Tab-separated table of C-alpha atoms in Angstrom:
chain	number	residue	atom	x	y	z
A	1	MET	CA	42.638	59.451	19.678
A	2	TYR	CA	40.729	60.728	22.741
A	3	ASP	CA	37.132	60.262	23.879
A	4	TYR	CA	36.710	64.053	24.160
A	5	ASP	CA	38.536	67.154	23.007
A	6	LEU	CA	37.691	68.899	26.283
A	7	LEU	CA	36.618	67.345	29.579
A	8	VAL	CA	35.293	69.581	32.354
A	9	LEU	CA	35.343	68.445	35.976
A	10	GLY	CA	32.457	70.279	37.633
A	11	SER	CA	29.199	71.770	36.350
A	12	GLY	CA	29.135	75.054	38.264
A	13	PRO	CA	29.165	78.463	36.531
A	14	SER	CA	32.800	78.229	35.391
A	15	GLY	CA	32.446	74.635	34.208
A	16	GLN	CA	29.249	75.357	32.270
A	17	LYS	CA	30.723	78.347	30.456
A	18	ALA	CA	33.929	76.479	29.625
A	19	ALA	CA	31.959	73.559	28.179
A	20	VAL	CA	29.595	75.744	26.150
A	21	ALA	CA	32.432	77.920	24.800
A	22	ALA	CA	34.350	74.846	23.581
A	23	ALA	CA	31.184	73.282	22.119
A	24	LYS	CA	30.463	76.498	20.195
A	25	LEU	CA	33.932	76.118	18.662
A	26	GLY	CA	33.035	72.663	17.379
A	27	ARG	CA	34.839	70.578	20.019
A	28	ARG	CA	33.619	67.299	21.516
A	29	VAL	CA	32.909	68.209	25.136
A	30	ALA	CA	31.810	66.407	28.293
A	31	ILE	CA	31.157	67.454	31.882
A	32	VAL	CA	31.689	65.151	34.859
A	33	ASP	CA	29.664	65.814	38.010
A	34	ARG	CA	27.422	64.102	40.540
A	35	ARG	CA	23.768	63.675	39.599
A	36	ASP	CA	22.605	65.727	42.607
A	37	MET	CA	25.070	68.557	41.922
A	38	LEU	CA	24.195	69.684	38.400
A	39	GLY	CA	24.918	73.403	38.440
A	40	GLY	CA	27.480	72.969	41.199
A	41	VAL	CA	27.500	74.570	44.626
A	42	CYS	CA	26.250	77.817	43.037
A	43	ILE	CA	22.870	76.318	42.134
A	44	ASN	CA	22.406	73.747	44.877
A	45	THR	CA	23.755	75.108	48.164
A	46	GLY	CA	25.390	78.480	47.538
A	47	THR	CA	24.630	81.550	45.463
A	48	VAL	CA	21.193	80.773	44.016
A	49	PRO	CA	19.584	79.255	47.159
A	50	SER	CA	20.927	82.010	49.418
A	51	LYS	CA	19.785	84.818	47.113
A	52	THR	CA	16.383	83.163	46.677
A	53	LEU	CA	16.128	82.820	50.453
A	54	ARG	CA	16.847	86.535	50.709
A	55	GLU	CA	13.991	87.383	48.339
A	56	ALA	CA	11.624	85.103	50.266
A	57	VAL	CA	12.638	86.759	53.539
A	58	LEU	CA	12.133	90.257	52.132
A	59	TYR	CA	8.714	89.377	50.745
A	60	LEU	CA	7.298	87.406	53.688
A	61	THR	CA	8.585	89.747	56.400
A	62	GLY	CA	7.442	92.846	54.506
A	63	LEU	CA	10.653	94.473	55.722
A	64	SER	CA	11.187	96.662	52.665
A	65	GLN	CA	7.654	98.064	52.940
A	66	ARG	CA	7.664	99.036	56.619
A	67	ASP	CA	8.582	102.655	55.926
A	68	LEU	CA	5.256	102.874	54.101
A	69	TYR	CA	2.972	100.601	56.147
A	70	GLY	CA	4.461	100.733	59.638
A	71	SER	CA	6.993	98.707	61.640
A	72	SER	CA	4.506	95.896	62.388
A	73	TYR	CA	3.735	95.168	58.709
A	74	ARG	CA	4.274	91.531	57.658
A	75	VAL	CA	2.930	89.501	54.750
A	76	LYS	CA	2.930	86.345	56.934
A	77	GLU	CA	2.938	86.338	60.698
A	78	ASP	CA	4.577	82.995	61.498
A	79	ILE	CA	7.186	82.328	58.829
A	80	THR	CA	8.410	78.731	58.736
A	81	VAL	CA	11.366	77.043	57.069
A	82	ALA	CA	8.863	75.369	54.736
A	83	ASP	CA	7.702	78.797	53.521
A	84	LEU	CA	11.273	79.740	52.700
A	85	ALA	CA	12.254	76.354	51.255
A	86	ALA	CA	9.312	76.242	48.828
A	87	ARG	CA	10.577	79.249	46.867
A	88	THR	CA	14.197	78.127	47.085
A	89	GLN	CA	13.505	74.635	45.757
A	90	HIS	CA	11.328	76.013	42.970
A	91	VAL	CA	14.168	78.218	41.719
A	92	ILE	CA	16.767	75.436	42.059
A	93	ASN	CA	14.584	73.092	39.981
A	94	ARG	CA	14.017	75.715	37.277
A	95	GLN	CA	17.697	76.619	37.086
A	96	THR	CA	18.711	72.959	36.907
A	97	ASP	CA	16.338	72.476	33.976
A	98	VAL	CA	17.804	75.526	32.225
A	99	ILE	CA	21.343	74.152	32.599
A	100	ARG	CA	20.359	70.653	31.475
A	101	ASN	CA	18.657	72.056	28.366
A	102	GLN	CA	21.613	74.320	27.600
A	103	LEU	CA	24.038	71.407	27.747
A	104	ALA	CA	21.774	69.267	25.562
A	105	ARG	CA	21.342	72.028	22.952
A	106	ASN	CA	25.098	72.311	22.636
A	107	ARG	CA	25.559	68.505	22.488
A	108	ILE	CA	27.655	68.445	25.638
A	109	ALA	CA	27.781	64.980	27.213
A	110	MET	CA	26.842	64.876	30.897
A	111	ILE	CA	28.783	62.089	32.613
A	112	THR	CA	27.290	61.305	36.009
A	113	GLY	CA	29.684	60.473	38.816
A	114	THR	CA	32.833	61.653	40.538
A	115	GLY	CA	36.052	61.946	38.586
A	116	ARG	CA	39.708	61.500	39.557
A	117	PHE	CA	42.757	61.747	37.372
A	118	ALA	CA	44.366	58.579	36.044
A	119	ASP	CA	47.064	60.499	34.150
A	120	PRO	CA	47.326	63.914	32.398
A	121	HIS	CA	44.997	62.733	29.625
A	122	ALA	CA	42.509	60.477	31.438
A	123	VAL	CA	40.153	60.311	34.412
A	124	TRP	CA	38.438	57.501	36.244
A	125	VAL	CA	34.721	58.161	36.763
A	126	ASP	CA	32.866	56.436	39.585
A	127	ALA	CA	29.119	56.488	38.982
A	128	GLY	CA	28.389	54.571	42.173
A	129	SER	CA	27.814	51.260	40.398
A	130	GLY	CA	30.874	49.586	41.878
A	131	ARG	CA	33.040	49.894	38.782
A	132	GLU	CA	34.942	52.836	37.351
A	133	GLU	CA	35.003	53.981	33.736
A	134	ARG	CA	38.177	55.378	32.150
A	135	ILE	CA	37.605	58.451	29.966
A	136	THR	CA	40.337	60.111	27.920
A	137	PHE	CA	40.666	63.727	26.835
A	138	ASP	CA	42.955	66.078	24.966
A	139	LYS	CA	42.404	69.082	27.260
A	140	ALA	CA	40.746	69.325	30.674
A	141	VAL	CA	39.279	72.118	32.788
A	142	ILE	CA	39.105	71.681	36.559
A	143	ALA	CA	36.040	73.539	37.843
A	144	ALA	CA	35.540	71.593	41.060
A	145	GLY	CA	34.516	74.571	43.197
A	146	THR	CA	34.806	74.850	46.960
A	147	ARG	CA	33.137	73.786	50.185
A	148	PRO	CA	32.903	75.661	53.503
A	149	ALA	CA	36.048	75.350	55.604
A	150	ARG	CA	35.310	73.519	58.855
A	151	PRO	CA	37.696	74.073	61.782
A	152	ASP	CA	38.817	70.698	63.208
A	153	SER	CA	38.046	71.869	66.744
A	154	VAL	CA	34.328	72.346	65.995
A	155	ASP	CA	31.855	69.458	66.171
A	156	PHE	CA	29.446	70.239	63.310
A	157	ASP	CA	26.118	68.382	63.524
A	158	ASP	CA	24.223	70.269	60.747
A	159	ARG	CA	21.438	71.066	63.219
A	160	THR	CA	22.806	73.192	66.047
A	161	ILE	CA	26.274	73.887	64.627
A	162	VAL	CA	26.227	74.424	60.879
A	163	ASP	CA	28.310	75.874	58.072
A	164	SER	CA	27.165	78.262	55.347
A	165	ASP	CA	26.045	75.414	53.050
A	166	GLY	CA	24.038	73.676	55.775
A	167	VAL	CA	22.252	76.768	57.077
A	168	ILE	CA	19.654	76.619	54.281
A	169	ASN	CA	18.607	73.158	55.544
A	170	LEU	CA	17.744	74.143	59.127
A	171	GLN	CA	14.557	72.531	60.418
A	172	ASP	CA	13.256	75.675	62.137
A	173	VAL	CA	13.898	79.403	62.090
A	174	PRO	CA	16.145	79.827	65.158
A	175	ARG	CA	15.224	82.282	67.879
A	176	SER	CA	18.902	83.153	68.333
A	177	MET	CA	22.023	82.643	66.258
A	178	VAL	CA	25.754	83.254	66.517
A	179	VAL	CA	27.469	83.932	63.188
A	180	VAL	CA	31.201	83.294	63.348
A	181	GLY	CA	32.921	85.428	60.718
A	182	ALA	CA	31.820	88.818	59.337
A	183	GLY	CA	32.790	88.179	55.741
A	184	VAL	CA	30.427	88.383	52.771
A	185	ILE	CA	28.626	85.085	53.382
A	186	GLY	CA	28.416	85.576	57.139
A	187	MET	CA	26.923	89.053	56.807
A	188	GLU	CA	24.443	87.983	54.133
A	189	TYR	CA	23.005	85.262	56.378
A	190	ALA	CA	23.215	87.439	59.501
A	191	SER	CA	21.029	90.065	57.844
A	192	MET	CA	18.533	87.506	56.512
A	193	PHE	CA	17.959	85.841	59.873
A	194	ALA	CA	17.832	89.204	61.636
A	195	ALA	CA	15.060	90.203	59.229
A	196	LEU	CA	13.190	87.028	60.235
A	197	GLY	CA	13.335	88.139	63.861
A	198	THR	CA	16.256	85.958	64.968
A	199	LYS	CA	18.455	87.521	67.643
A	200	VAL	CA	21.826	87.501	65.832
A	201	THR	CA	25.296	87.967	67.318
A	202	VAL	CA	28.216	88.342	64.889
A	203	VAL	CA	31.667	87.391	66.188
A	204	GLU	CA	34.638	88.610	64.152
A	205	ARG	CA	38.316	88.474	65.161
A	206	ARG	CA	39.156	91.542	63.063
A	207	GLU	CA	38.235	95.066	64.145
A	208	ARG	CA	36.153	95.728	61.004
A	209	MET	CA	33.783	93.830	58.779
A	210	LEU	CA	33.879	93.875	54.982
A	211	ASP	CA	37.101	95.901	55.128
A	212	PHE	CA	37.426	95.934	51.325
A	213	CYS	CA	34.241	98.020	51.037
A	214	ASP	CA	33.728	101.752	51.424
A	215	GLU	CA	33.798	102.518	55.154
A	216	GLU	CA	30.805	104.891	55.070
A	217	ILE	CA	28.661	102.250	53.379
A	218	VAL	CA	29.771	99.550	55.835
A	219	GLU	CA	28.822	101.883	58.686
A	220	SER	CA	25.391	102.364	57.084
A	221	LEU	CA	24.946	98.590	56.954
A	222	LYS	CA	26.004	98.205	60.601
A	223	TYR	CA	23.525	100.905	61.645
A	224	HIS	CA	20.729	99.181	59.741
A	225	LEU	CA	21.566	95.750	61.190
A	226	ARG	CA	21.776	97.109	64.729
A	227	ASP	CA	18.268	98.443	64.132
A	228	LEU	CA	17.324	94.787	63.503
A	229	SER	CA	18.875	93.895	66.905
A	230	VAL	CA	22.128	92.454	65.536
A	231	THR	CA	24.981	92.531	68.072
A	232	PHE	CA	28.576	92.804	66.876
A	233	ARG	CA	31.569	91.404	68.763
A	234	PHE	CA	34.627	92.678	66.902
A	235	GLY	CA	38.156	91.759	67.980
A	236	GLU	CA	36.796	88.534	69.493
A	237	GLU	CA	37.253	84.861	68.663
A	238	VAL	CA	35.193	81.797	69.507
A	239	ALA	CA	37.322	79.623	71.808
A	240	SER	CA	34.847	76.734	71.984
A	241	VAL	CA	31.284	75.712	71.235
A	242	GLU	CA	29.465	73.364	73.595
A	243	LYS	CA	26.385	71.501	72.381
A	244	HIS	CA	23.545	71.121	74.834
A	245	ARG	CA	20.154	69.461	74.456
A	246	THR	CA	18.260	72.580	73.391
A	247	ALA	CA	20.968	75.054	72.386
A	248	ALA	CA	24.680	75.731	71.997
A	249	LEU	CA	27.000	77.662	74.292
A	250	CYS	CA	29.680	79.793	72.610
A	251	VAL	CA	32.657	80.695	74.766
A	252	LEU	CA	34.707	83.617	73.456
A	253	ARG	CA	38.434	84.082	74.031
A	254	GLY	CA	37.667	87.092	76.202
A	255	GLY	CA	35.590	84.908	78.509
A	256	LYS	CA	32.126	86.025	77.403
A	257	LYS	CA	29.531	83.274	76.937
A	258	ILE	CA	26.676	83.398	74.436
A	259	VAL	CA	23.746	80.970	74.302
A	260	ALA	CA	22.196	80.430	70.853
A	261	ASP	CA	19.828	78.001	69.161
A	262	THR	CA	22.189	77.854	66.175
A	263	VAL	CA	25.856	78.601	65.548
A	264	MET	CA	26.833	79.231	61.929
A	265	TYR	CA	30.480	79.165	60.943
A	266	SER	CA	31.514	81.247	57.961
A	267	ALA	CA	35.264	80.668	58.103
A	268	GLY	CA	36.230	80.822	54.437
A	269	ARG	CA	36.094	78.060	51.849
A	270	GLN	CA	38.231	75.075	50.888
A	271	GLY	CA	38.901	73.894	47.324
A	272	GLN	CA	37.289	70.550	46.515
A	273	THR	CA	40.466	68.942	45.193
A	274	ASP	CA	41.038	66.224	47.815
A	275	ASP	CA	39.461	63.450	45.736
A	276	LEU	CA	40.715	64.495	42.279
A	277	ALA	CA	44.010	62.537	42.534
A	278	LEU	CA	45.834	65.609	41.252
A	279	GLU	CA	49.204	63.937	41.703
A	280	ALA	CA	48.317	61.397	38.998
A	281	ALA	CA	48.118	64.294	36.539
A	282	GLY	CA	51.278	65.938	37.887
A	283	LEU	CA	49.382	68.659	39.778
A	284	THR	CA	49.337	69.907	43.363
A	285	ALA	CA	47.050	72.112	45.443
A	286	ASP	CA	47.896	74.413	48.358
A	287	HIS	CA	46.732	73.934	51.949
A	288	ARG	CA	43.357	75.497	51.076
A	289	GLY	CA	42.854	73.111	48.144
A	290	ARG	CA	43.497	75.828	45.551
A	291	ILE	CA	45.294	75.273	42.255
A	292	GLN	CA	47.772	77.772	40.846
A	293	VAL	CA	47.231	78.960	37.256
A	294	ASP	CA	48.801	81.437	34.830
A	295	ALA	CA	47.155	84.394	33.106
A	296	ASP	CA	45.382	82.023	30.688
A	297	TYR	CA	44.100	79.803	33.550
A	298	ARG	CA	46.489	77.009	32.550
A	299	THR	CA	48.001	74.936	35.344
A	300	SER	CA	51.573	73.652	35.503
A	301	VAL	CA	50.431	70.785	33.260
A	302	GLU	CA	50.126	72.203	29.752
A	303	ASN	CA	46.838	70.571	28.729
A	304	ILE	CA	44.974	71.100	32.027
A	305	TYR	CA	43.279	74.354	33.049
A	306	ALA	CA	41.587	75.382	36.310
A	307	VAL	CA	38.886	78.036	36.794
A	308	GLY	CA	36.395	79.342	39.326
A	309	ASP	CA	36.573	79.229	43.102
A	310	VAL	CA	39.165	76.435	43.030
A	311	ILE	CA	41.838	78.935	41.909
A	312	GLY	CA	41.059	81.410	44.699
A	313	PHE	CA	40.385	85.151	44.569
A	314	PRO	CA	38.010	86.675	43.586
A	315	ALA	CA	35.903	83.480	43.776
A	316	LEU	CA	32.706	85.076	42.443
A	317	ALA	CA	30.171	83.335	40.208
A	318	SER	CA	30.366	86.294	37.810
A	319	THR	CA	34.138	86.193	37.370
A	320	SER	CA	34.171	82.383	37.389
A	321	MET	CA	31.897	82.288	34.337
A	322	GLU	CA	34.272	84.534	32.412
A	323	GLN	CA	37.300	82.519	33.539
A	324	GLY	CA	35.657	79.362	32.188
A	325	ARG	CA	34.949	80.953	28.824
A	326	LEU	CA	38.456	82.376	28.479
A	327	ALA	CA	40.124	79.105	29.526
A	328	ALA	CA	38.118	77.140	26.951
A	329	GLN	CA	38.966	79.604	24.213
A	330	HIS	CA	42.673	79.397	25.027
A	331	ALA	CA	42.500	75.591	25.184
A	332	CYS	CA	40.919	75.575	21.720
A	333	GLY	CA	43.526	77.958	20.293
A	334	GLU	CA	40.966	80.718	19.881
A	335	PRO	CA	42.149	84.327	20.434
A	336	ALA	CA	40.450	86.059	23.360
A	337	ARG	CA	40.721	89.366	25.183
A	338	ALA	CA	41.805	89.225	28.817
A	339	MET	CA	39.236	89.868	31.529
A	340	PRO	CA	39.170	93.594	32.382
A	341	ASP	CA	40.316	94.661	35.841
A	342	LEU	CA	37.103	96.653	36.342
A	343	GLN	CA	34.747	94.150	37.961
A	344	PRO	CA	31.725	94.908	40.151
A	345	ILE	CA	31.344	93.407	43.613
A	346	GLY	CA	27.847	92.574	44.868
A	347	ILE	CA	27.025	91.743	48.495
A	348	TYR	CA	23.456	90.539	49.051
A	349	THR	CA	22.985	91.687	52.600
A	350	ILE	CA	19.739	93.384	53.632
A	351	PRO	CA	20.121	96.116	52.396
A	352	GLU	CA	22.473	95.140	49.583
A	353	ILE	CA	25.846	96.659	48.728
A	354	SER	CA	27.611	96.935	45.391
A	355	PHE	CA	30.641	98.812	44.166
A	356	VAL	CA	33.103	99.095	41.310
A	357	GLY	CA	36.493	100.802	41.224
A	358	LYS	CA	38.384	102.360	44.115
A	359	THR	CA	37.320	103.163	47.676
A	360	GLU	CA	38.046	106.437	49.457
A	361	ASP	CA	40.678	104.710	51.610
A	362	GLU	CA	42.483	103.315	48.558
A	363	LEU	CA	42.549	106.703	46.843
A	364	THR	CA	43.759	108.410	50.033
A	365	ASP	CA	46.515	105.827	50.559
A	366	SER	CA	47.737	106.313	46.962
A	367	SER	CA	47.588	110.145	47.278
A	368	THR	CA	45.062	110.347	44.440
A	369	PRO	CA	42.921	113.524	44.529
A	370	PHE	CA	39.169	112.885	44.417
A	371	GLU	CA	35.853	114.562	45.061
A	372	VAL	CA	32.733	112.859	46.410
A	373	GLY	CA	29.233	113.166	45.021
A	374	ILE	CA	26.349	111.633	46.983
A	375	ALA	CA	22.703	110.953	46.214
A	376	ARG	CA	20.350	109.629	48.880
A	377	TYR	CA	17.363	107.495	47.974
A	378	ARG	CA	15.097	109.484	50.292
A	379	GLU	CA	15.626	112.497	47.989
A	380	LEU	CA	14.489	110.528	44.925
A	381	ALA	CA	10.841	110.039	44.043
A	382	ARG	CA	11.526	106.390	43.277
A	383	GLY	CA	13.128	105.932	46.677
A	384	GLN	CA	9.926	107.164	48.322
A	385	ILE	CA	7.785	104.972	46.068
A	386	VAL	CA	9.658	101.755	46.913
A	387	GLY	CA	9.934	102.690	50.601
A	388	ASP	CA	13.734	102.959	50.766
A	389	SER	CA	14.737	105.911	52.939
A	390	TYR	CA	18.252	104.707	53.788
A	391	GLY	CA	19.814	103.927	50.378
A	392	MET	CA	22.599	106.000	48.872
A	393	LEU	CA	24.867	106.226	45.829
A	394	LYS	CA	28.379	107.649	46.038
A	395	LEU	CA	30.576	108.725	43.130
A	396	LEU	CA	34.328	109.244	43.519
A	397	VAL	CA	35.430	111.688	40.823
A	398	SER	CA	38.851	112.907	39.698
A	399	PRO	CA	38.717	116.726	40.016
A	400	GLY	CA	41.282	117.182	37.249
A	401	ASP	CA	39.630	115.400	34.326
A	402	GLY	CA	36.246	114.281	35.702
A	403	ARG	CA	36.979	110.561	35.431
A	404	LEU	CA	34.940	108.238	37.630
A	405	LEU	CA	37.329	106.536	40.056
A	406	GLY	CA	34.742	104.536	41.974
A	407	VAL	CA	31.006	103.983	42.376
A	408	HIS	CA	29.483	102.698	45.627
A	409	VAL	CA	25.795	101.888	46.162
A	410	PHE	CA	23.884	100.866	49.294
A	411	GLY	CA	20.199	99.995	49.235
A	412	THR	CA	17.481	98.665	46.955
A	413	GLY	CA	18.725	97.542	43.553
A	414	ALA	CA	22.380	98.276	44.341
A	415	THR	CA	23.668	95.219	42.480
A	416	GLU	CA	21.641	96.206	39.408
A	417	ILE	CA	22.296	99.935	39.073
A	418	ILE	CA	26.036	99.547	39.735
A	419	HIS	CA	26.394	98.461	36.095
A	420	ILE	CA	25.643	101.989	34.869
A	421	GLY	CA	28.754	103.211	36.673
A	422	GLN	CA	30.711	100.186	35.477
A	423	ALA	CA	29.778	100.915	31.849
A	424	VAL	CA	30.723	104.595	32.092
A	425	MET	CA	34.051	103.750	33.760
A	426	GLY	CA	34.782	100.904	31.345
A	427	CYS	CA	34.262	103.180	28.346
A	428	GLY	CA	36.492	105.892	29.804
A	429	GLY	CA	33.548	108.217	30.409
A	430	THR	CA	33.575	111.160	32.773
A	431	VAL	CA	31.153	112.704	35.230
A	432	ASP	CA	30.059	115.009	32.372
A	433	TYR	CA	28.277	112.086	30.726
A	434	LEU	CA	26.149	111.596	33.835
A	435	LEU	CA	25.516	115.343	34.086
A	436	ASP	CA	24.228	115.522	30.512
A	437	ALA	CA	22.377	112.187	30.355
A	438	VAL	CA	18.590	112.066	30.666
A	439	PHE	CA	17.390	109.308	32.995
A	440	ASN	CA	13.913	107.832	33.158
A	441	TYR	CA	11.824	109.370	35.937
A	442	PRO	CA	11.129	108.179	38.548
A	443	THR	CA	14.009	105.671	38.830
A	444	LEU	CA	16.776	104.799	41.254
A	445	ALA	CA	19.221	105.230	38.357
A	446	GLU	CA	18.469	108.927	38.607
A	447	ALA	CA	20.773	108.869	41.642
A	448	TYR	CA	23.712	108.982	39.216
A	449	LYS	CA	22.669	112.416	37.948
A	450	VAL	CA	22.047	113.756	41.467
A	451	ALA	CA	25.445	112.478	42.683
A	452	ALA	CA	27.161	113.817	39.555
A	453	LEU	CA	25.671	117.273	40.141
A	454	ASP	CA	26.808	117.144	43.760
A	455	ALA	CA	30.396	116.267	42.765
A	456	ALA	CA	30.477	118.814	39.931
A	457	ASN	CA	29.278	121.609	42.220
A	458	LYS	CA	32.000	120.800	44.770
A	459	ILE	CA	34.685	120.745	42.059
A	460	ARG	CA	33.395	124.067	40.661
A	461	ASN	CA	33.560	125.711	44.093
A	462	ILE	CA	37.143	124.545	44.609
A	463	THR	CA	38.161	125.716	41.127
A	464	ARG	CA	36.580	129.150	41.721
A	465	ILE	CA	38.543	129.697	44.931
A	466	ASP	CA	41.756	127.851	44.051
A	467	GLY	CA	41.911	129.049	40.466
């Protein structure tokens, strides 16, 4: 009756996982996306390029080794955009091949072009040939992703004034840069360019950056970035940006003027739903292009689902993948467990941040008793070996039953070792598990035992005095 049992609009992380999950259940599946966007924004302009750029920056600048070899240590003296782009493009090409092979192995049809709804069971696909093809489906998954939001008042030229997708295509490493917005993406790029020697100024209208993170860890990041000559302008807004022949002039609401080679806007993201003709399928999107879904990721139209960044928070590649899988299973009538609430957050600044569970502020606001256990990388043999003297791991522990309430990591490998805490919390484990466990030596994971001992000693002292 239909060309496909499941049609996926978008080939990013959520779209891939939805397609593969349905194919594994024996459904006829196709993905619609542009030829140059296989893998979506994640692979081509977002997550993968930016994280690869970060690794290239860390390696070529020698930044992570300067505690060992001195502050002047560099692998390459004059780092160019070509040096950075070579590694980035290599990884993009490899990842694209992996995705293409995965789709082929699972017999998922890749339909090249842009799709728009014709009705709730059909799309028109424009492959750029001048004629559109009508494709029908039983169920559909919208995984169109997002693009950087661009304020109408700003004249973006993708050279001097850029957004977070365009920053990876700069022609030269700028000598100075203004980053507008101290969110996750803004701070990741601010730290990367600061490591390259760019004089970075961060302008943020709020009084804090990354206000969903542990305050002590955010302060550690700010200290480290200030050491790289980053200037913060909190409680300020950019009133206007003037382009000049060799630079840009940022005028802040408070009257201050900042000259920079490059201005990067990181002002949130907009759902890519404008060209989907949602109304033809009986759907609507909000002013940010986001689509509302229920707990099973089904939209207001019974046979159409939406997943990934296009449905809003948390808009992470990790959660988007799981949303795609769960949506496909529900669409195919397959039972599935809901996604757990316990999800790690990873921020790839330099140094990186990762956490799972509650912050100290959240526990304080909810009047939940907790004790803090801290391990510092400089006290670990592995920390000395890798040259990380600033990293730390913090455990938030319930003094009554020893449950882990939150784990926060700052420094080398933070986004990797956070999963130990996630596993213990997810399995209902307590701090006693970490106290009794034997960790490989020397490792950064050993920080869990050190922090657990610190928390346990504090709890024991309180119990001894308080009874």
